[in-house]
PDB file of C-alpha atoms in Angstrom:
ATOM      1  CA  MET A   1      87.243 126.460 126.646  1.00 40.00           C
ATOM      2  CA  GLU A   2      88.585 123.875 129.047  1.00 56.00           C
ATOM      3  CA  THR A   3      86.990 123.893 132.488  1.00 71.00           C
ATOM      4  CA  ILE A   4      89.091 124.295 135.613  1.00 67.00           C
ATOM      5  CA  GLU A   5      88.071 120.812 136.738  1.00 61.00           C
ATOM      6  CA  LYS A   6      89.390 119.288 133.494  1.00 61.00           C
ATOM      7  CA  LYS A   7      92.539 121.373 133.322  1.00 59.00           C
ATOM      8  CA  PHE A   8      93.537 120.672 136.924  1.00 57.00           C
ATOM      9  CA  LYS A   9      91.925 117.246 137.273  1.00 57.00           C
ATOM     10  CA  GLN A  10      94.940 115.534 138.862  1.00 60.00           C
ATOM     11  CA  GLU A  11      95.571 118.281 141.424  1.00 65.00           C
ATOM     12  CA  LEU A  12      91.913 118.488 142.434  1.00 55.00           C
ATOM     13  CA  GLN A  13      91.677 114.688 142.752  1.00 58.00           C
ATOM     14  CA  ASN A  14      94.702 114.775 145.074  1.00 61.00           C
ATOM     15  CA  PHE A  15      92.946 117.262 147.398  1.00 56.00           C
ATOM     16  CA  HIS A  16      89.859 115.034 147.458  1.00 59.00           C
ATOM     17  CA  LYS A  17      91.930 111.902 148.221  1.00 54.00           C
ATOM     18  CA  GLN A  18      93.708 113.656 151.084  1.00 53.00           C
ATOM     19  CA  LYS A  19      90.416 114.726 152.592  1.00 54.00           C
ATOM     20  CA  MET A  20      89.039 111.195 152.322  1.00 47.00           C
ATOM     21  CA  ASN A  21      92.191 109.650 153.845  1.00 52.00           C
ATOM     22  CA  ILE A  22      92.757 112.136 156.640  1.00 57.00           C
ATOM     23  CA  GLY A  23      89.262 113.352 157.405  1.00 53.00           C
ATOM     24  CA  ARG A  24      90.084 116.439 159.484  1.00 63.00           C
ATOM     25  CA  LEU A  25      90.949 118.815 156.688  1.00 65.00           C
ATOM     26  CA  TRP A  26      88.827 121.923 156.696  1.00 73.00           C
ATOM     27  CA  ASN A  27      88.402 122.457 152.978  1.00 79.00           C
ATOM     28  CA  VAL A  28      85.645 124.621 151.581  1.00 79.00           C
ATOM     29  CA  PRO A  29      83.073 122.873 149.386  1.00 83.00           C
ATOM     30  CA  LYS A  30      83.683 123.042 145.628  1.00 85.00           C
ATOM     31  CA  SER A  31      80.869 125.583 145.185  1.00 88.00           C
ATOM     32  CA  THR A  32      82.558 127.968 147.654  1.00 93.00           C
ATOM     33  CA  ALA A  33      85.936 127.370 145.976  1.00 90.00           C
ATOM     34  CA  LYS A  34      84.447 128.315 142.604  1.00 91.00           C
ATOM     35  CA  LEU A  35      82.917 131.414 144.144  1.00 95.00           C
ATOM     36  CA  LEU A  36      86.313 132.431 145.582  1.00 96.00           C
ATOM     37  CA  TYR A  37      87.800 131.958 142.116  1.00 94.00           C
ATOM     38  CA  SER A  38      85.096 134.228 140.676  1.00 95.00           C
ATOM     39  CA  PHE A  39      85.606 136.895 143.346  1.00 97.00           C
ATOM     40  CA  VAL A  40      89.304 137.067 142.493  1.00 97.00           C
ATOM     41  CA  LEU A  41      88.540 137.480 138.792  1.00 96.00           C
ATOM     42  CA  ILE A  42      85.951 140.188 139.511  1.00 96.00           C
ATOM     43  CA  LYS A  43      88.074 142.066 142.041  1.00 97.00           C
ATOM     44  CA  SER A  44      91.369 141.642 140.158  1.00 97.00           C
ATOM     45  CA  PRO A  45      93.482 142.201 143.292  1.00 98.00           C
ATOM     46  CA  LYS A  46      97.236 142.664 143.480  1.00 97.00           C
ATOM     47  CA  ASN A  47      97.657 141.039 146.905  1.00 98.00           C
ATOM     48  CA  ILE A  48      95.509 138.378 148.554  1.00 98.00           C
ATOM     49  CA  ILE A  49      95.785 137.022 152.072  1.00 98.00           C
ATOM     50  CA  GLU A  50      94.226 133.764 153.205  1.00 98.00           C
ATOM     51  CA  ILE A  51      94.069 132.887 156.880  1.00 98.00           C
ATOM     52  CA  GLY A  52      93.655 129.128 157.260  1.00 95.00           C
ATOM     53  CA  THR A  53      95.405 127.220 154.475  1.00 93.00           C
ATOM     54  CA  SER A  54      94.599 123.666 155.612  1.00 87.00           C
ATOM     55  CA  ASN A  55      96.013 121.458 152.821  1.00 86.00           C
ATOM     56  CA  GLY A  56      95.760 124.252 150.252  1.00 89.00           C
ATOM     57  CA  TYR A  57      92.479 123.480 148.458  1.00 87.00           C
ATOM     58  CA  SER A  58      91.004 126.997 148.652  1.00 92.00           C
ATOM     59  CA  THR A  59      94.499 128.430 148.125  1.00 94.00           C
ATOM     60  CA  PHE A  60      94.739 126.454 144.890  1.00 90.00           C
ATOM     61  CA  TRP A  61      91.487 127.935 143.567  1.00 92.00           C
ATOM     62  CA  LEU A  62      92.544 131.443 144.622  1.00 97.00           C
ATOM     63  CA  SER A  63      95.903 130.888 142.932  1.00 95.00           C
ATOM     64  CA  ILE A  64      94.424 129.839 139.597  1.00 93.00           C
ATOM     65  CA  ALA A  65      92.379 133.038 139.429  1.00 95.00           C
ATOM     66  CA  ALA A  66      95.223 135.143 140.838  1.00 97.00           C
ATOM     67  CA  GLU A  67      97.457 133.929 138.016  1.00 95.00           C
ATOM     68  CA  ILE A  68      95.044 135.441 135.487  1.00 95.00           C
ATOM     69  CA  CYS A  69      95.160 138.883 137.134  1.00 95.00           C
ATOM     70  CA  ASN A  70      98.839 138.670 138.140  1.00 96.00           C
ATOM     71  CA  ALA A  71      98.124 138.680 141.883  1.00 98.00           C
ATOM     72  CA  LYS A  72     100.192 137.264 144.740  1.00 98.00           C
ATOM     73  CA  ILE A  73      98.851 135.269 147.686  1.00 98.00           C
ATOM     74  CA  ASP A  74     100.064 135.057 151.263  1.00 98.00           C
ATOM     75  CA  THR A  75      98.467 132.158 153.104  1.00 98.00           C
ATOM     76  CA  ILE A  76      98.819 131.266 156.776  1.00 98.00           C
ATOM     77  CA  GLU A  77      98.485 127.847 158.413  1.00 96.00           C
ATOM     78  CA  VAL A  78      99.108 127.159 162.092  1.00 95.00           C
ATOM     79  CA  GLU A  79      99.235 123.340 162.048  1.00 90.00           C
ATOM     80  CA  LYS A  80     102.512 121.752 160.845  1.00 93.00           C
ATOM     81  CA  ASP A  81     101.114 118.635 159.145  1.00 87.00           C
ATOM     82  CA  ARG A  82      98.530 120.582 157.162  1.00 87.00           C
ATOM     83  CA  PHE A  83     101.224 123.143 156.272  1.00 92.00           C
ATOM     84  CA  LYS A  84     103.463 120.360 154.907  1.00 91.00           C
ATOM     85  CA  MET A  85     100.586 118.968 152.846  1.00 88.00           C
ATOM     86  CA  ALA A  86      99.789 122.421 151.481  1.00 89.00           C
ATOM     87  CA  LYS A  87     103.435 123.036 150.638  1.00 94.00           C
ATOM     88  CA  ASP A  88     103.543 119.796 148.665  1.00 89.00           C
ATOM     89  CA  ASN A  89     100.143 120.352 147.030  1.00 89.00           C
ATOM     90  CA  LEU A  90     101.008 123.894 145.950  1.00 92.00           C
ATOM     91  CA  LYS A  91     104.615 123.370 144.853  1.00 91.00           C
ATOM     92  CA  LYS A  92     103.725 123.940 141.174  1.00 91.00           C
ATOM     93  CA  ARG A  93     102.013 127.265 141.928  1.00 92.00           C
ATOM     94  CA  ASN A  94     104.445 130.198 141.814  1.00 94.00           C
ATOM     95  CA  ASN A  95     102.224 133.014 143.081  1.00 97.00           C
ATOM     96  CA  ILE A  96     101.841 131.768 146.666  1.00 97.00           C
ATOM     97  CA  THR A  97     103.863 132.449 149.810  1.00 98.00           C
ATOM     98  CA  LEU A  98     103.046 129.987 152.587  1.00 97.00           C
ATOM     99  CA  HIS A  99     103.509 131.014 156.216  1.00 98.00           C
ATOM    100  CA  LEU A 100     103.598 128.554 159.118  1.00 98.00           C
ATOM    101  CA  GLY A 101     102.466 129.943 162.456  1.00 97.00           C
ATOM    102  CA  LYS A 102      99.756 131.889 164.197  1.00 97.00           C
ATOM    103  CA  ALA A 103      98.104 134.554 162.088  1.00 97.00           C
ATOM    104  CA  GLU A 104      98.325 136.944 165.037  1.00 97.00           C
ATOM    105  CA  ASN A 105     102.132 136.694 164.851  1.00 97.00           C
ATOM    106  CA  ILE A 106     102.488 136.715 161.060  1.00 98.00           C
ATOM    107  CA  ILE A 107     100.067 139.466 159.982  1.00 98.00           C
ATOM    108  CA  PRO A 108     101.928 142.315 161.756  1.00 97.00           C
ATOM    109  CA  ASN A 109     105.119 141.395 159.865  1.00 97.00           C
ATOM    110  CA  LEU A 110     103.553 141.462 156.391  1.00 98.00           C
ATOM    111  CA  ASN A 111     104.460 144.741 154.693  1.00 96.00           C
ATOM    112  CA  LYS A 112     101.785 144.716 152.009  1.00 95.00           C
ATOM    113  CA  THR A 113      98.410 146.195 151.309  1.00 96.00           C
ATOM    114  CA  PHE A 114      95.764 143.552 150.660  1.00 98.00           C
ATOM    115  CA  ASP A 115      92.896 143.902 148.198  1.00 97.00           C
ATOM    116  CA  LEU A 116      91.234 140.585 148.995  1.00 98.00           C
ATOM    117  CA  VAL A 117      91.105 138.621 152.256  1.00 98.00           C
ATOM    118  CA  PHE A 118      89.777 135.115 152.817  1.00 98.00           C
ATOM    119  CA  ILE A 119      89.328 134.071 156.444  1.00 98.00           C
ATOM    120  CA  ASP A 120      88.714 130.399 157.188  1.00 95.00           C
ATOM    121  CA  ALA A 121      90.646 129.554 160.346  1.00 95.00           C
ATOM    122  CA  GLY A 122      89.860 129.398 164.073  1.00 92.00           C
ATOM    123  CA  LYS A 123      86.440 131.069 164.208  1.00 94.00           C
ATOM    124  CA  ILE A 124      86.949 132.805 167.556  1.00 95.00           C
ATOM    125  CA  GLY A 125      90.053 134.469 166.095  1.00 96.00           C
ATOM    126  CA  TYR A 126      88.236 136.147 163.181  1.00 97.00           C
ATOM    127  CA  ILE A 127      87.840 139.385 165.130  1.00 97.00           C
ATOM    128  CA  ASN A 128      91.580 139.467 165.947  1.00 97.00           C
ATOM    129  CA  TYR A 129      92.517 138.819 162.326  1.00 98.00           C
ATOM    130  CA  ILE A 130      90.390 141.638 160.951  1.00 98.00           C
ATOM    131  CA  LYS A 131      91.613 144.125 163.552  1.00 97.00           C
ATOM    132  CA  LEU A 132      95.235 143.271 162.686  1.00 97.00           C
ATOM    133  CA  LEU A 133      94.515 143.574 158.984  1.00 97.00           C
ATOM    134  CA  GLU A 134      92.694 146.914 159.012  1.00 95.00           C
ATOM    135  CA  THR A 135      95.887 148.958 158.597  1.00 94.00           C
ATOM    136  CA  LYS A 136      96.876 146.693 155.700  1.00 97.00           C
ATOM    137  CA  LEU A 137      93.660 146.869 153.666  1.00 97.00           C
ATOM    138  CA  SER A 138      93.295 148.841 150.466  1.00 96.00           C
ATOM    139  CA  HIS A 139      90.253 151.027 149.919  1.00 94.00           C
ATOM    140  CA  ASN A 140      87.394 148.752 148.783  1.00 95.00           C
ATOM    141  CA  ALA A 141      89.268 145.628 149.864  1.00 97.00           C
ATOM    142  CA  LEU A 142      86.996 142.600 149.808  1.00 98.00           C
ATOM    143  CA  ILE A 143      86.977 140.490 152.982  1.00 98.00           C
ATOM    144  CA  ILE A 144      85.360 137.056 152.745  1.00 98.00           C
ATOM    145  CA  ALA A 145      84.743 135.207 156.019  1.00 98.00           C
ATOM    146  CA  ASP A 146      83.649 131.565 155.851  1.00 96.00           C
ATOM    147  CA  ASN A 147      81.419 129.629 158.262  1.00 95.00           C
ATOM    148  CA  VAL A 148      79.408 132.610 159.478  1.00 96.00           C
ATOM    149  CA  ILE A 149      76.166 130.616 159.408  1.00 94.00           C
ATOM    150  CA  SER A 150      77.424 127.184 160.505  1.00 94.00           C
ATOM    151  CA  HIS A 151      79.505 128.750 163.312  1.00 95.00           C
ATOM    152  CA  ARG A 152      77.311 131.746 164.124  1.00 96.00           C
ATOM    153  CA  SER A 153      78.075 131.717 167.854  1.00 96.00           C
ATOM    154  CA  THR A 154      81.857 131.571 167.466  1.00 95.00           C
ATOM    155  CA  THR A 155      81.928 134.225 164.718  1.00 97.00           C
ATOM    156  CA  LYS A 156      79.513 136.502 166.598  1.00 97.00           C
ATOM    157  CA  ASP A 157      82.178 138.939 167.860  1.00 97.00           C
ATOM    158  CA  TYR A 158      83.556 139.281 164.337  1.00 98.00           C
ATOM    159  CA  LEU A 159      80.103 139.824 162.815  1.00 98.00           C
ATOM    160  CA  ASP A 160      79.119 142.310 165.524  1.00 98.00           C
ATOM    161  CA  TYR A 161      82.365 144.211 164.954  1.00 98.00           C
ATOM    162  CA  ILE A 162      82.174 144.560 161.180  1.00 97.00           C
ATOM    163  CA  ASN A 163      78.438 145.288 161.245  1.00 97.00           C
ATOM    164  CA  SER A 164      78.871 148.065 163.811  1.00 96.00           C
ATOM    165  CA  ARG A 165      81.579 149.929 161.879  1.00 95.00           C
ATOM    166  CA  ASP A 166      80.575 152.398 159.194  1.00 93.00           C
ATOM    167  CA  TYR A 167      83.738 151.678 157.222  1.00 95.00           C
ATOM    168  CA  TYR A 168      82.478 148.203 156.286  1.00 97.00           C
ATOM    169  CA  GLU A 169      79.681 147.418 153.863  1.00 96.00           C
ATOM    170  CA  ASN A 170      78.532 143.858 154.511  1.00 97.00           C
ATOM    171  CA  VAL A 171      76.354 141.173 153.002  1.00 97.00           C
ATOM    172  CA  GLU A 172      75.825 137.594 154.109  1.00 96.00           C
ATOM    173  CA  LEU A 173      75.606 134.873 151.467  1.00 95.00           C
ATOM    174  CA  GLU A 174      73.625 131.785 152.381  1.00 95.00           C
ATOM    175  CA  ILE A 175      75.874 129.415 150.469  1.00 92.00           C
ATOM    176  CA  ASP A 176      77.381 126.274 151.999  1.00 93.00           C
ATOM    177  CA  SER A 177      78.499 127.216 155.565  1.00 93.00           C
ATOM    178  CA  GLY A 178      77.748 130.896 155.009  1.00 94.00           C
ATOM    179  CA  LEU A 179      80.011 133.646 153.709  1.00 97.00           C
ATOM    180  CA  GLU A 180      80.166 137.196 155.013  1.00 97.00           C
ATOM    181  CA  LEU A 181      81.350 139.620 152.337  1.00 98.00           C
ATOM    182  CA  SER A 182      82.643 142.949 153.567  1.00 98.00           C
ATOM    183  CA  PHE A 183      83.993 145.883 151.610  1.00 97.00           C
ATOM    184  CA  TYR A 184      86.414 148.034 153.539  1.00 97.00           C
ATOM    185  CA  LYS A 185      86.167 151.805 153.148  1.00 93.00           C
ATOM    186  CA  TYR A 186      88.994 153.972 154.445  1.00 75.00           C
ATOM    187  CA  ARG A 187      88.285 155.189 157.942  1.00 58.00           C
ATOM    188  CA  GLU A 188      88.334 158.852 158.771  1.00 54.00           C
ATOM    189  CA  GLU A 189      90.787 159.139 161.660  1.00 49.00           C
TER     190      GLU A 189
END
């Protein structure tokens, strides 16, 4: 069986070259990307949302796994140059819808229920993103928040929020910059 790295060698090399040439691309490490890929395969979602596309590296990994389980991805990037790079990098992937703008403006207009969420954008905004998404989450939706260890102080409000609500089951993974995994349970209104 051909590995992902061999099958998509050219695409993955392009992401690496962009990061080396530009520097300020906030791509997850390869180990986190592989973990995201695995989470998609395990969860087998129908709809995925990613907040913080950058140049599309994590989106690419999500997309490869999403293709296997016939899932669609909405991904949001606020910065125009990174959005253009992502659009070019992901042009061969047909299961992705890219959105340019602030997540706070885009999320309310998405008329979907999401089974898997990946948050890797402005850390202070994590709490706003999850609050906007709560009415759009399926039961047992998996929410993955990156940088919860490396940016503990700026993700504190988010972590306090999800850890104080009984409709989230949470676990922190000490991998790379830290991932917070949360499973959303329907709230009793």
